[in-house]
Coordinates of C-alpha atoms in Angstrom, one line a residue:
Chain A
M1 CA 59.0 64.4 -184.8
D2 CA 58.8 65.2 -188.1
L3 CA 61.7 68.7 -188.6
E4 CA 59.8 69.7 -192.2
S5 CA 56.9 70.1 -190.3
V6 CA 58.5 72.0 -188.3
K7 CA 59.8 74.4 -190.8
R8 CA 56.4 73.9 -192.7
F9 CA 54.8 76.0 -189.1
L10 CA 57.6 78.0 -190.1
E11 CA 57.6 79.1 -194.0
G12 CA 53.6 79.2 -193.3
M13 CA 53.9 82.1 -191.3
E14 CA 54.8 84.5 -194.7
E15 CA 53.3 85.4 -197.4
K16 CA 53.7 84.0 -201.0
S17 CA 53.1 88.3 -202.0
S18 CA 55.3 91.3 -201.7
K19 CA 53.1 93.7 -200.7
I20 CA 54.7 93.3 -196.9
E21 CA 58.3 93.5 -198.1
T22 CA 57.1 96.9 -199.4
L23 CA 55.2 98.7 -196.3
P24 CA 56.4 102.3 -194.8
H25 CA 58.9 102.5 -192.7
Q26 CA 57.5 102.5 -188.5
F27 CA 54.2 100.9 -189.9
F28 CA 54.2 98.2 -186.5
D29 CA 52.8 101.3 -184.3
P30 CA 49.8 102.0 -187.1
F31 CA 49.3 97.9 -187.4
I32 CA 48.9 97.0 -183.8
M33 CA 47.0 100.6 -183.2
Q34 CA 44.8 101.4 -185.3
G35 CA 41.2 101.8 -184.2
V36 CA 41.8 102.0 -180.9
Q37 CA 39.7 104.3 -178.9
I38 CA 40.9 106.3 -176.3
D39 CA 38.6 105.9 -173.2
L40 CA 40.4 107.5 -169.9
I41 CA 43.9 109.8 -169.7
E42 CA 44.8 110.7 -165.6
P43 CA 48.1 111.5 -164.2
G44 CA 49.6 107.6 -163.7
R45 CA 46.2 105.8 -166.5
V46 CA 45.4 105.4 -169.0
V47 CA 42.8 102.9 -170.3
C48 CA 41.5 102.5 -174.1
S49 CA 39.7 99.7 -176.0
M50 CA 39.6 98.1 -179.1
K51 CA 37.1 95.5 -181.0
V52 CA 39.7 92.9 -181.6
P53 CA 40.2 93.5 -185.5
P54 CA 40.9 90.8 -188.2
R55 CA 44.2 91.5 -189.0
L56 CA 45.6 90.8 -184.8
L57 CA 44.5 87.4 -185.1
N58 CA 46.5 84.4 -184.6
S59 CA 46.7 81.3 -186.7
G60 CA 43.7 79.5 -183.7
N61 CA 40.8 82.6 -185.1
F62 CA 42.3 85.1 -181.0
L63 CA 43.7 88.2 -180.6
H64 CA 47.9 86.8 -181.2
G65 CA 50.1 86.8 -178.7
G66 CA 52.3 89.7 -180.1
A67 CA 49.5 91.9 -179.7
T68 CA 49.2 90.9 -176.7
A69 CA 52.5 92.6 -176.0
S70 CA 52.7 94.9 -178.0
F71 CA 49.7 97.3 -176.7
I72 CA 51.5 96.0 -172.8
D73 CA 54.6 98.2 -174.6
L74 CA 52.7 100.7 -176.4
V75 CA 49.1 101.6 -174.2
G76 CA 51.8 100.9 -171.1
S77 CA 54.4 103.5 -172.3
A78 CA 51.3 106.3 -172.1
A79 CA 50.7 105.5 -169.1
I80 CA 54.0 105.9 -168.0
Y81 CA 54.6 109.2 -170.1
S82 CA 51.3 110.5 -168.0
A83 CA 53.0 109.8 -164.9
G84 CA 55.1 113.3 -165.2
A85 CA 58.0 111.0 -166.8
S86 CA 60.4 113.6 -167.8
S87 CA 60.9 111.0 -172.1
V88 CA 59.7 108.5 -172.7
G89 CA 62.2 106.3 -172.3
V90 CA 63.1 103.0 -173.2
S91 CA 61.5 99.6 -172.7
L92 CA 63.9 97.4 -170.3
E93 CA 61.6 94.5 -170.1
I94 CA 58.1 93.7 -170.9
N95 CA 56.5 90.4 -169.3
I96 CA 52.6 88.9 -170.1
S97 CA 50.7 86.3 -168.6
Y98 CA 47.8 84.7 -170.7
L99 CA 44.5 84.0 -169.3
D100 CA 42.1 83.6 -172.0
A101 CA 41.5 84.2 -175.8
A102 CA 39.5 86.9 -177.2
F103 CA 38.1 86.6 -180.4
L104 CA 37.3 88.6 -183.3
D105 CA 35.5 91.8 -183.5
E106 CA 35.3 90.7 -179.1
E107 CA 35.0 94.5 -177.6
I108 CA 38.5 94.5 -175.1
E109 CA 39.5 97.4 -172.4
I110 CA 43.8 97.7 -172.0
D111 CA 44.0 98.9 -168.3
A112 CA 47.5 101.2 -168.3
K113 CA 48.0 101.7 -164.0
V114 CA 51.5 103.5 -163.6
L115 CA 53.2 102.1 -160.3
R116 CA 55.5 104.1 -159.9
V117 CA 57.4 106.5 -162.1
G118 CA 61.1 107.2 -160.7
K119 CA 63.7 109.3 -162.1
A120 CA 65.1 106.9 -164.3
V121 CA 63.2 104.3 -163.9
G122 CA 58.9 103.5 -164.3
V123 CA 57.0 100.6 -164.0
V124 CA 53.3 100.2 -165.4
S125 CA 51.2 97.5 -164.5
V126 CA 48.4 96.9 -167.6
E127 CA 45.1 94.5 -167.2
L128 CA 43.7 93.7 -170.8
R129 CA 39.8 92.9 -170.4
K130 CA 37.0 91.4 -172.1
K131 CA 34.1 94.4 -172.1
K132 CA 31.3 93.0 -172.0
T133 CA 32.2 90.3 -168.7
G134 CA 34.8 92.6 -167.2
K135 CA 36.7 89.2 -167.5
I136 CA 40.7 89.6 -167.2
F137 CA 42.3 87.7 -170.9
A138 CA 45.6 88.9 -170.1
Q139 CA 47.8 90.8 -167.6
G140 CA 51.6 92.1 -168.5
R141 CA 54.1 94.9 -166.3
H142 CA 56.2 96.9 -168.6
T143 CA 59.4 98.3 -166.8
K144 CA 61.3 101.2 -168.4
Y145 CA 64.2 103.1 -168.0
L146 CA 63.6 107.3 -168.2
P147 CA 67.7 109.0 -169.1
V148 CA 67.5 112.7 -168.7
S149 CA 70.7 111.7 -172.1
S150 CA 69.9 108.8 -173.6
K151 CA 72.2 106.6 -172.3
L152 CA 72.0 102.9 -170.7
Chain B
M1 CA 52.0 116.6 -167.3
D2 CA 50.2 117.8 -170.1
L3 CA 47.6 115.1 -170.5
E4 CA 47.1 116.2 -174.2
S5 CA 50.6 115.7 -174.8
V6 CA 50.1 111.7 -173.2
K7 CA 46.7 112.0 -176.1
R8 CA 49.0 113.3 -178.8
F9 CA 51.1 110.4 -178.4
L10 CA 48.7 107.7 -178.6
E11 CA 46.9 109.0 -181.2
G12 CA 50.7 110.1 -183.2
M13 CA 50.3 105.7 -184.1
E14 CA 47.7 105.9 -185.9
E15 CA 47.9 106.3 -190.1
K16 CA 46.0 108.7 -191.3
S17 CA 44.6 107.0 -193.9
S18 CA 41.9 104.3 -193.5
K19 CA 44.1 100.9 -196.0
I20 CA 45.1 99.0 -192.4
E21 CA 41.5 98.7 -190.9
T22 CA 41.6 96.3 -194.2
L23 CA 44.2 93.9 -193.9
P24 CA 43.1 90.5 -194.2
H25 CA 42.7 87.7 -191.4
Q26 CA 45.3 86.1 -188.9
F27 CA 47.9 88.7 -190.8
F28 CA 49.9 89.3 -187.8
D29 CA 52.4 86.3 -189.0
P30 CA 53.7 87.2 -191.9
F31 CA 53.8 91.3 -190.9
I32 CA 56.2 89.7 -187.8
M33 CA 57.2 87.3 -190.1
Q34 CA 57.8 88.0 -193.9
G35 CA 61.7 88.5 -194.6
V36 CA 62.8 85.9 -191.8
Q37 CA 65.4 83.3 -193.0
I38 CA 65.5 79.5 -191.3
D39 CA 69.1 78.7 -189.9
L40 CA 68.6 75.9 -188.2
I41 CA 66.5 73.0 -187.3
E42 CA 67.1 70.7 -185.1
P43 CA 64.9 69.0 -182.2
G44 CA 64.9 71.8 -179.4
R45 CA 66.2 74.2 -181.4
V46 CA 65.4 76.6 -184.4
V47 CA 68.2 79.4 -185.2
C48 CA 66.5 82.0 -187.9
S49 CA 67.9 85.6 -189.1
M50 CA 66.5 88.9 -190.9
K51 CA 67.1 91.9 -191.8
V52 CA 65.4 94.6 -189.4
P53 CA 62.8 95.2 -191.8
P54 CA 61.8 99.5 -192.9
R55 CA 58.2 97.9 -191.0
L56 CA 59.6 96.8 -187.9
L57 CA 60.7 99.7 -186.3
N58 CA 59.5 102.2 -183.8
S59 CA 59.3 105.9 -183.7
G60 CA 62.8 105.8 -182.1
N61 CA 64.0 103.6 -185.6
F62 CA 64.8 100.6 -183.5
L63 CA 63.2 97.1 -183.8
H64 CA 59.8 97.6 -181.6
G65 CA 60.0 96.2 -178.8
G66 CA 56.5 94.2 -180.2
A67 CA 58.9 92.7 -182.9
T68 CA 60.9 91.2 -179.9
A69 CA 58.9 90.4 -178.5
S70 CA 56.5 88.5 -181.7
F71 CA 59.7 86.7 -182.5
I72 CA 60.2 85.1 -178.9
D73 CA 56.4 83.8 -179.0
L74 CA 56.7 82.8 -182.8
V75 CA 59.7 81.1 -183.3
G76 CA 60.2 79.9 -179.4
S77 CA 57.5 77.8 -180.6
A78 CA 58.4 76.7 -183.4
A79 CA 61.8 75.1 -181.5
I80 CA 59.2 73.3 -178.5
Y81 CA 56.7 71.9 -181.2
S82 CA 60.6 70.5 -182.8
A83 CA 61.4 69.3 -179.0
G84 CA 58.2 66.7 -179.9
A85 CA 55.4 68.6 -178.1
S86 CA 51.9 66.8 -178.9
S87 CA 50.4 69.9 -180.0
V88 CA 51.6 73.6 -180.8
G89 CA 50.3 74.4 -177.6
V90 CA 49.4 77.6 -176.0
S91 CA 50.7 80.5 -174.6
L92 CA 50.9 80.5 -170.8
E93 CA 53.5 84.1 -170.4
I94 CA 56.3 85.6 -172.2
N95 CA 58.4 87.6 -170.7
I96 CA 62.0 90.1 -172.7
S97 CA 64.9 91.8 -171.4
Y98 CA 66.1 94.3 -173.4
L99 CA 69.4 95.4 -173.6
D100 CA 70.5 97.3 -176.6
A101 CA 68.7 98.6 -180.4
A102 CA 68.8 96.9 -183.7
F103 CA 68.9 100.3 -186.4
L104 CA 67.0 99.8 -190.2
D105 CA 69.2 96.7 -191.8
E106 CA 70.9 94.9 -189.4
E107 CA 71.7 91.5 -189.7
I108 CA 69.9 90.0 -186.3
E109 CA 69.9 86.5 -185.4
I110 CA 66.7 85.0 -183.5
D111 CA 68.2 81.6 -181.7
A112 CA 65.4 79.6 -179.7
K113 CA 66.6 77.0 -177.5
V114 CA 64.2 74.2 -175.2
L115 CA 64.6 74.4 -171.8
R116 CA 62.7 71.7 -171.2
V117 CA 58.9 69.8 -172.9
G118 CA 56.9 67.7 -171.0
K119 CA 53.6 66.1 -170.8
A120 CA 51.5 69.0 -170.6
V121 CA 53.8 71.6 -170.7
G122 CA 57.0 73.7 -172.7
V123 CA 59.4 76.4 -171.9
V124 CA 61.9 78.2 -174.5
S125 CA 64.7 79.9 -173.9
V126 CA 65.1 82.8 -177.0
E127 CA 68.3 84.9 -177.9
L128 CA 68.6 88.5 -180.2
R129 CA 71.9 89.0 -181.8
K130 CA 73.4 91.3 -183.5
K131 CA 74.9 89.2 -186.3
K132 CA 78.2 91.3 -187.2
T133 CA 79.7 91.2 -184.1
G134 CA 76.9 88.3 -181.5
K135 CA 76.6 90.8 -179.0
I136 CA 73.1 89.6 -177.6
F137 CA 70.2 92.7 -177.7
A138 CA 67.1 90.9 -176.0
Q139 CA 66.3 87.7 -174.1
G140 CA 63.7 86.0 -173.2
R141 CA 61.8 83.3 -172.2
H142 CA 58.3 81.8 -173.3
T143 CA 56.4 79.3 -171.8
K144 CA 53.6 77.5 -173.6
Y145 CA 50.6 74.7 -172.1
L146 CA 50.6 72.2 -174.8
P147 CA 47.5 70.4 -174.0
V148 CA 46.1 66.9 -175.8
S149 CA 43.1 68.8 -175.7
S150 CA 42.4 72.6 -175.9
K151 CA 41.3 73.0 -172.3
L152 CA 43.5 75.0 -169.8
Chain C
M1 CA 86.6 95.0 -161.9
D2 CA 89.0 93.8 -159.2
L3 CA 88.2 90.1 -158.6
E4 CA 88.9 89.7 -154.8
S5 CA 86.1 92.2 -154.1
V6 CA 83.4 89.6 -155.6
K7 CA 84.6 87.5 -153.5
R8 CA 84.7 89.1 -150.6
F9 CA 80.3 90.2 -151.3
L10 CA 80.0 86.2 -151.4
E11 CA 81.7 85.0 -149.0
G12 CA 80.0 87.2 -146.7
M13 CA 77.3 86.8 -147.3
E14 CA 78.6 83.0 -145.1
E15 CA 77.7 82.8 -141.4
K16 CA 80.6 82.5 -139.3
S17 CA 79.1 79.8 -137.0
S18 CA 77.6 76.3 -137.6
K19 CA 74.1 77.1 -136.5
I20 CA 72.4 76.8 -140.2
E21 CA 74.0 73.9 -141.1
T22 CA 72.3 72.2 -138.9
L23 CA 69.1 74.0 -139.9
P24 CA 65.7 71.0 -139.5
H25 CA 64.2 70.1 -142.9
Q26 CA 61.5 72.1 -144.5
F27 CA 62.9 75.1 -142.6
F28 CA 62.0 77.7 -145.8
D29 CA 58.1 78.2 -145.2
P30 CA 58.6 79.0 -140.7
F31 CA 61.8 81.0 -141.1
I32 CA 59.9 83.1 -144.5
M33 CA 55.8 83.1 -143.1
Q34 CA 56.7 83.2 -139.0
G35 CA 54.7 86.5 -138.2
V36 CA 52.3 86.4 -140.7
Q37 CA 48.6 86.8 -140.2
I38 CA 46.2 86.0 -142.0
D39 CA 44.2 89.4 -142.6
L40 CA 41.4 87.7 -145.1
I41 CA 40.8 84.5 -147.1
E42 CA 38.0 84.8 -149.4
P43 CA 37.8 82.3 -153.1
G44 CA 40.4 82.9 -155.0
R45 CA 41.2 86.2 -152.2
V46 CA 44.4 85.8 -149.7
V47 CA 45.7 89.0 -147.9
C48 CA 47.9 88.7 -144.6
S49 CA 49.7 90.9 -142.9
M50 CA 53.2 91.4 -141.6
K51 CA 55.7 93.9 -139.2
V52 CA 59.2 93.6 -141.1
P53 CA 61.4 91.0 -138.5
P54 CA 64.7 91.5 -138.5
R55 CA 65.9 88.5 -140.1
L56 CA 64.3 88.9 -143.2
L57 CA 66.8 92.4 -144.0
N58 CA 69.1 92.0 -146.6
S59 CA 72.2 94.0 -146.4
G60 CA 70.5 97.3 -147.2
N61 CA 68.1 96.7 -144.6
F62 CA 65.5 96.4 -146.0
L63 CA 63.5 93.2 -146.8
H64 CA 65.2 91.7 -148.5
G65 CA 64.0 90.4 -152.5
G66 CA 64.0 87.1 -151.8
A67 CA 61.3 87.1 -149.3
T68 CA 59.2 89.6 -151.7
A69 CA 59.9 86.8 -154.1
S70 CA 58.9 83.6 -151.5
F71 CA 56.0 85.6 -149.9
I72 CA 54.5 86.3 -153.6
D73 CA 55.2 82.5 -153.9
L74 CA 53.7 81.6 -150.9
V75 CA 50.9 83.6 -150.3
G76 CA 50.0 83.4 -154.5
S77 CA 50.0 79.2 -154.1
A78 CA 47.6 79.8 -150.9
A79 CA 45.5 82.1 -153.1
I80 CA 44.9 80.0 -156.1
Y81 CA 44.0 76.9 -153.5
S82 CA 41.4 79.1 -151.8
A83 CA 40.2 79.7 -155.8
G84 CA 38.8 75.9 -155.8
A85 CA 42.4 74.2 -157.5
S86 CA 42.1 71.4 -156.9
S87 CA 45.1 70.4 -155.7
V88 CA 48.6 72.8 -155.0
G89 CA 50.3 72.5 -157.3
V90 CA 53.6 73.1 -158.5
S91 CA 55.3 76.5 -160.0
L92 CA 56.3 76.7 -163.7
E93 CA 57.1 81.1 -163.5
I94 CA 57.4 83.7 -161.3
N95 CA 58.3 87.4 -161.6
I96 CA 58.7 90.0 -159.9
S97 CA 58.9 93.9 -159.9
Y98 CA 60.9 95.5 -157.2
L99 CA 59.3 99.5 -156.3
D100 CA 60.7 100.6 -153.4
A101 CA 62.1 99.1 -150.2
A102 CA 60.3 98.2 -146.3
F103 CA 62.4 98.8 -143.7
L104 CA 63.2 97.0 -140.2
D105 CA 59.1 97.4 -138.3
E106 CA 57.0 98.4 -141.1
E107 CA 53.6 97.4 -141.6
I108 CA 53.3 95.7 -145.1
E109 CA 50.5 93.9 -146.6
I110 CA 50.7 90.5 -149.0
D111 CA 47.4 90.7 -151.0
A112 CA 47.5 88.0 -153.3
K113 CA 44.5 87.8 -155.8
V114 CA 44.0 85.1 -158.7
L115 CA 43.7 85.9 -162.3
R116 CA 42.7 82.6 -162.9
V117 CA 41.8 79.7 -162.4
G118 CA 41.5 76.7 -164.7
K119 CA 41.8 72.5 -164.8
A120 CA 45.5 72.9 -165.8
V121 CA 46.9 75.8 -164.5
G122 CA 46.8 78.4 -162.3
V123 CA 47.6 82.5 -162.1
V124 CA 47.7 85.0 -159.3
S125 CA 48.6 89.0 -158.9
V126 CA 50.0 89.4 -156.0
E127 CA 51.0 93.1 -154.3
L128 CA 52.7 93.9 -151.2
R129 CA 51.9 97.3 -149.5
K130 CA 53.2 99.0 -147.3
K131 CA 50.0 99.3 -145.2
K132 CA 50.1 102.9 -143.7
T133 CA 50.1 104.6 -146.9
G134 CA 49.0 101.5 -149.0
K135 CA 52.0 102.2 -151.3
I136 CA 52.8 99.5 -153.3
F137 CA 56.4 98.7 -153.1
A138 CA 56.2 95.1 -154.8
Q139 CA 54.1 93.3 -157.2
G140 CA 54.2 89.7 -159.1
R141 CA 52.8 87.5 -160.5
H142 CA 52.6 83.6 -159.5
T143 CA 52.1 80.5 -162.5
K144 CA 51.0 77.5 -161.2
Y145 CA 50.4 74.0 -163.3
L146 CA 47.6 72.1 -161.0
P147 CA 47.7 68.6 -162.0
V148 CA 45.7 65.5 -161.4
S149 CA 49.1 63.4 -161.7
S150 CA 51.6 65.4 -161.0
K151 CA 53.6 65.0 -164.1
L152 CA 54.8 68.0 -166.1
Chain D
M1 CA 36.8 75.1 -152.1
D2 CA 36.8 74.6 -147.9
L3 CA 38.5 78.0 -147.1
E4 CA 39.5 76.5 -143.0
S5 CA 41.8 74.5 -145.3
V6 CA 44.0 78.0 -147.1
K7 CA 43.8 78.7 -143.1
R8 CA 45.5 75.4 -142.1
F9 CA 48.2 75.1 -145.5
L10 CA 49.4 79.3 -144.5
E11 CA 49.3 78.5 -141.2
G12 CA 51.1 74.7 -141.0
M13 CA 54.2 76.9 -142.2
E14 CA 54.5 78.0 -139.1
E15 CA 56.9 76.7 -136.3
K16 CA 55.0 77.0 -132.8
S17 CA 58.3 77.5 -131.4
S18 CA 59.2 81.3 -131.8
K19 CA 63.3 80.8 -131.6
I20 CA 62.6 82.0 -135.6
E21 CA 61.1 85.3 -134.1
T22 CA 65.3 85.9 -132.2
L23 CA 67.0 84.8 -135.0
P24 CA 69.9 88.1 -136.1
H25 CA 69.8 90.9 -138.9
Q26 CA 69.9 90.0 -141.5
F27 CA 69.8 86.2 -141.5
F28 CA 68.3 86.1 -145.7
D29 CA 71.9 85.9 -146.7
P30 CA 73.9 83.6 -144.4
F31 CA 69.9 81.6 -144.5
I32 CA 70.4 80.7 -148.1
M33 CA 74.0 81.1 -148.6
Q34 CA 75.9 78.5 -146.2
G35 CA 77.9 76.3 -147.5
V36 CA 77.3 77.6 -151.5
Q37 CA 81.5 77.3 -152.7
I38 CA 82.5 79.6 -155.6
D39 CA 83.7 77.2 -158.9
L40 CA 84.4 80.7 -160.9
I41 CA 85.2 84.6 -160.7
E42 CA 85.6 86.1 -163.5
P43 CA 84.0 90.0 -165.2
G44 CA 80.5 89.2 -165.9
R45 CA 81.0 85.2 -164.6
V46 CA 80.0 83.9 -161.4
V47 CA 79.8 80.4 -161.3
C48 CA 78.4 78.6 -157.1
S49 CA 77.8 75.4 -156.3
M50 CA 76.0 73.3 -153.3
K51 CA 74.6 70.2 -152.2
V52 CA 70.6 71.5 -151.8
P53 CA 70.0 71.7 -147.6
P54 CA 67.7 70.2 -145.6
R55 CA 67.2 73.4 -144.5
L56 CA 66.5 74.7 -148.0
L57 CA 63.4 72.3 -148.6
N58 CA 59.7 73.1 -149.6
S59 CA 57.1 70.8 -147.7
G60 CA 57.6 68.7 -151.3
N61 CA 61.6 67.9 -149.9
F62 CA 62.5 69.5 -153.1
L63 CA 64.4 72.6 -152.9
H64 CA 62.1 75.9 -152.6
G65 CA 60.8 77.8 -155.3
G66 CA 61.7 81.0 -152.8
A67 CA 65.2 79.7 -152.7
T68 CA 65.1 79.5 -155.9
A69 CA 64.9 82.9 -156.4
S70 CA 66.6 83.8 -154.4
F71 CA 70.0 82.5 -155.8
I72 CA 69.3 84.4 -159.1
D73 CA 68.7 87.2 -156.5
L74 CA 72.2 86.6 -155.7
V75 CA 74.7 84.9 -157.1
G76 CA 73.3 87.3 -160.4
S77 CA 73.9 90.2 -157.9
A78 CA 77.4 89.3 -158.1
A79 CA 78.1 88.8 -161.9
I80 CA 76.4 92.3 -162.2
Y81 CA 79.2 93.7 -160.0
S82 CA 82.2 91.1 -161.3
A83 CA 81.3 93.0 -164.4
G84 CA 82.3 96.1 -163.7
A85 CA 79.3 97.5 -161.8
S86 CA 80.4 101.4 -160.4
S87 CA 77.9 100.3 -157.8
V88 CA 75.5 97.1 -156.1
G89 CA 72.8 98.8 -157.4
V90 CA 68.5 98.0 -156.3
S91 CA 67.0 95.2 -157.9
L92 CA 64.2 96.4 -160.4
E93 CA 63.4 92.9 -161.3
I94 CA 63.8 88.9 -161.4
N95 CA 61.9 86.5 -163.5
I96 CA 62.7 82.7 -162.9
S97 CA 61.1 79.7 -164.7
Y98 CA 61.0 76.0 -163.1
L99 CA 61.5 73.2 -164.9
D100 CA 62.0 70.3 -162.7
A101 CA 62.9 69.4 -158.6
A102 CA 66.1 68.6 -157.2
F103 CA 65.9 66.7 -154.1
L104 CA 68.0 66.3 -150.7
D105 CA 71.9 66.3 -150.9
E106 CA 71.3 66.7 -154.9
E107 CA 74.4 69.0 -156.1
I108 CA 73.3 72.0 -157.9
E109 CA 75.5 74.5 -160.1
I110 CA 73.9 78.2 -159.8
D111 CA 75.7 79.8 -162.9
A112 CA 75.8 83.8 -163.8
K113 CA 76.3 85.2 -166.7
V114 CA 76.0 89.2 -167.7
L115 CA 73.6 90.3 -170.6
R116 CA 74.0 93.7 -170.4
V117 CA 76.6 96.0 -167.7
G118 CA 75.5 100.0 -168.7
K119 CA 76.3 102.9 -167.1
A120 CA 72.9 103.1 -165.2
V121 CA 71.1 99.4 -165.9
G122 CA 72.3 95.8 -165.4
V123 CA 71.4 92.3 -166.6
V124 CA 72.5 88.5 -166.0
S125 CA 70.7 85.7 -167.3
V126 CA 71.0 82.5 -164.3
E127 CA 70.7 78.7 -165.3
L128 CA 70.3 76.6 -162.0
R129 CA 71.8 73.1 -162.9
K130 CA 72.2 69.7 -162.1
K131 CA 76.2 69.0 -161.7
K132 CA 75.8 65.0 -162.5
T133 CA 73.9 65.3 -165.9
G134 CA 74.2 69.1 -166.5
K135 CA 70.4 69.4 -166.7
I136 CA 68.9 72.9 -165.9
F137 CA 66.3 72.9 -163.7
A138 CA 65.5 76.0 -163.0
Q139 CA 66.6 80.0 -164.9
G140 CA 66.5 82.7 -164.6
R141 CA 66.9 87.5 -164.9
H142 CA 67.3 90.0 -162.6
T143 CA 67.5 93.4 -163.8
K144 CA 69.3 95.9 -161.7
Y145 CA 69.1 99.3 -161.4
L146 CA 73.1 101.0 -160.8
P147 CA 72.8 104.0 -159.2
V148 CA 75.6 106.6 -159.5
S149 CA 73.3 108.0 -156.5
S150 CA 70.3 105.5 -154.4
K151 CA 68.0 107.8 -155.8
L152 CA 65.3 105.5 -158.9

């Protein structure tokens, strides 16, 4: 392996411009969620949908794995909250299986169903599907600690 | 549970401005990686470091769980590549344990060590530490399929 | 912490008798699966059921976490096989969320649904439920590599 | 796919004899742990070793994935206990990456290092290695809830 090419692989991820460094505090949530529609909120279930936007593509031109993980984090958190959790809590564990690619402008659904919300712990399963075919392209789970106080 | 507050929780993640919608193709990688330094590249190991920037904070003002997941994705991929993988491959599975919070301007290290790279599958373990204390604040693994052709 | 008590905790897991050492080759599968009923086999889906037996209890007198993991391994493998996989394959990754306890003689269902079976990789989601109430007490996923030849 | 062969695959896991049904309560721990040696107990770390016994082989004649998961469960629990956890706790999440096969009579090491033990949650990383070569053949994590009382 030519280690120079690994260096170029990593350096290629950075923009030359410095405009990224000036992005505001807490830009991550809107960066991911801008354009997401809320389709359903029930106790223990939240479904959202979105057209895959240009900004969330990876170098292979499909939805970035980090974006998928972030949807599981954020929409999963909303579902745990909807189940009556005493707080939004803090993440303990997130896992994701990547099954297929979702491409630019594809309509996707993010379907978060709570598996359990107890006094201290909430767990949610999140499925990402292509709206047109119903095909699952990612599935994950998110486990949160729901403290009365905020100490793990 | 007041389901209206779940709706506000989700809607609160969106910016009012429309500038996010105009961000360019493949903005995700630089959004995460801008400002990351490469400290070490060896066959099977990549270590990077970064000062937690404002843009990657969550609503609790610490490093976003989706950003941590993205570091495990991207720096882990570089480590698998450095181990002589025939291609960068596609993600099969990412998992993350969140152990502690990393706050604004904290120096963090992202340490990716390959566990196995074979003909078809690569697995990397990634540890995120606070540079000052060496304390691990997240650990994850990333499993990639390394196709000769690109079909799963 | 009294490290002696950790030693006693570990030593307490061993039987005094030596009959375990004489158990035959490949006893693991029948040890887990003896008494399991096959309720449904369809392409991509396998459902089994079982009454939690004494042997699979943990020290808290509910179904052992290692037994739950083994059901996800074995029934999940059967489901991937039912989806037309070219081989039973080898495990790449198993994960499990434990949500509740299943006690002695409770009827449980193990429901394995394939998320994807491709040429090289299969992924299955497995849900364990209490038959009486339908309540999910564990959920996991199992990712297998399905080699044409047997080299990872 | 011939669904009959899936049925035979599952039925082939059962013994014809009925001796398994008569195994005593809580046989799971000794079934896994019999023959395991304790090599090291420190606060936050437990290392055990074992020669892969016939009973824990799978149908491919290497260490069963369910046995590996069980080691991560049990030795991981001991390590969390050694770190001063107020209780042994209950499992929230276990994940395992399978990297290689360990064959009959191979000496293996099970090395459990605590990543975090707080008031309510403990996380441990567990590595399984071949003693002769040091090669990692599985890595996992185990997250436990450590209740003061026993309610999740």
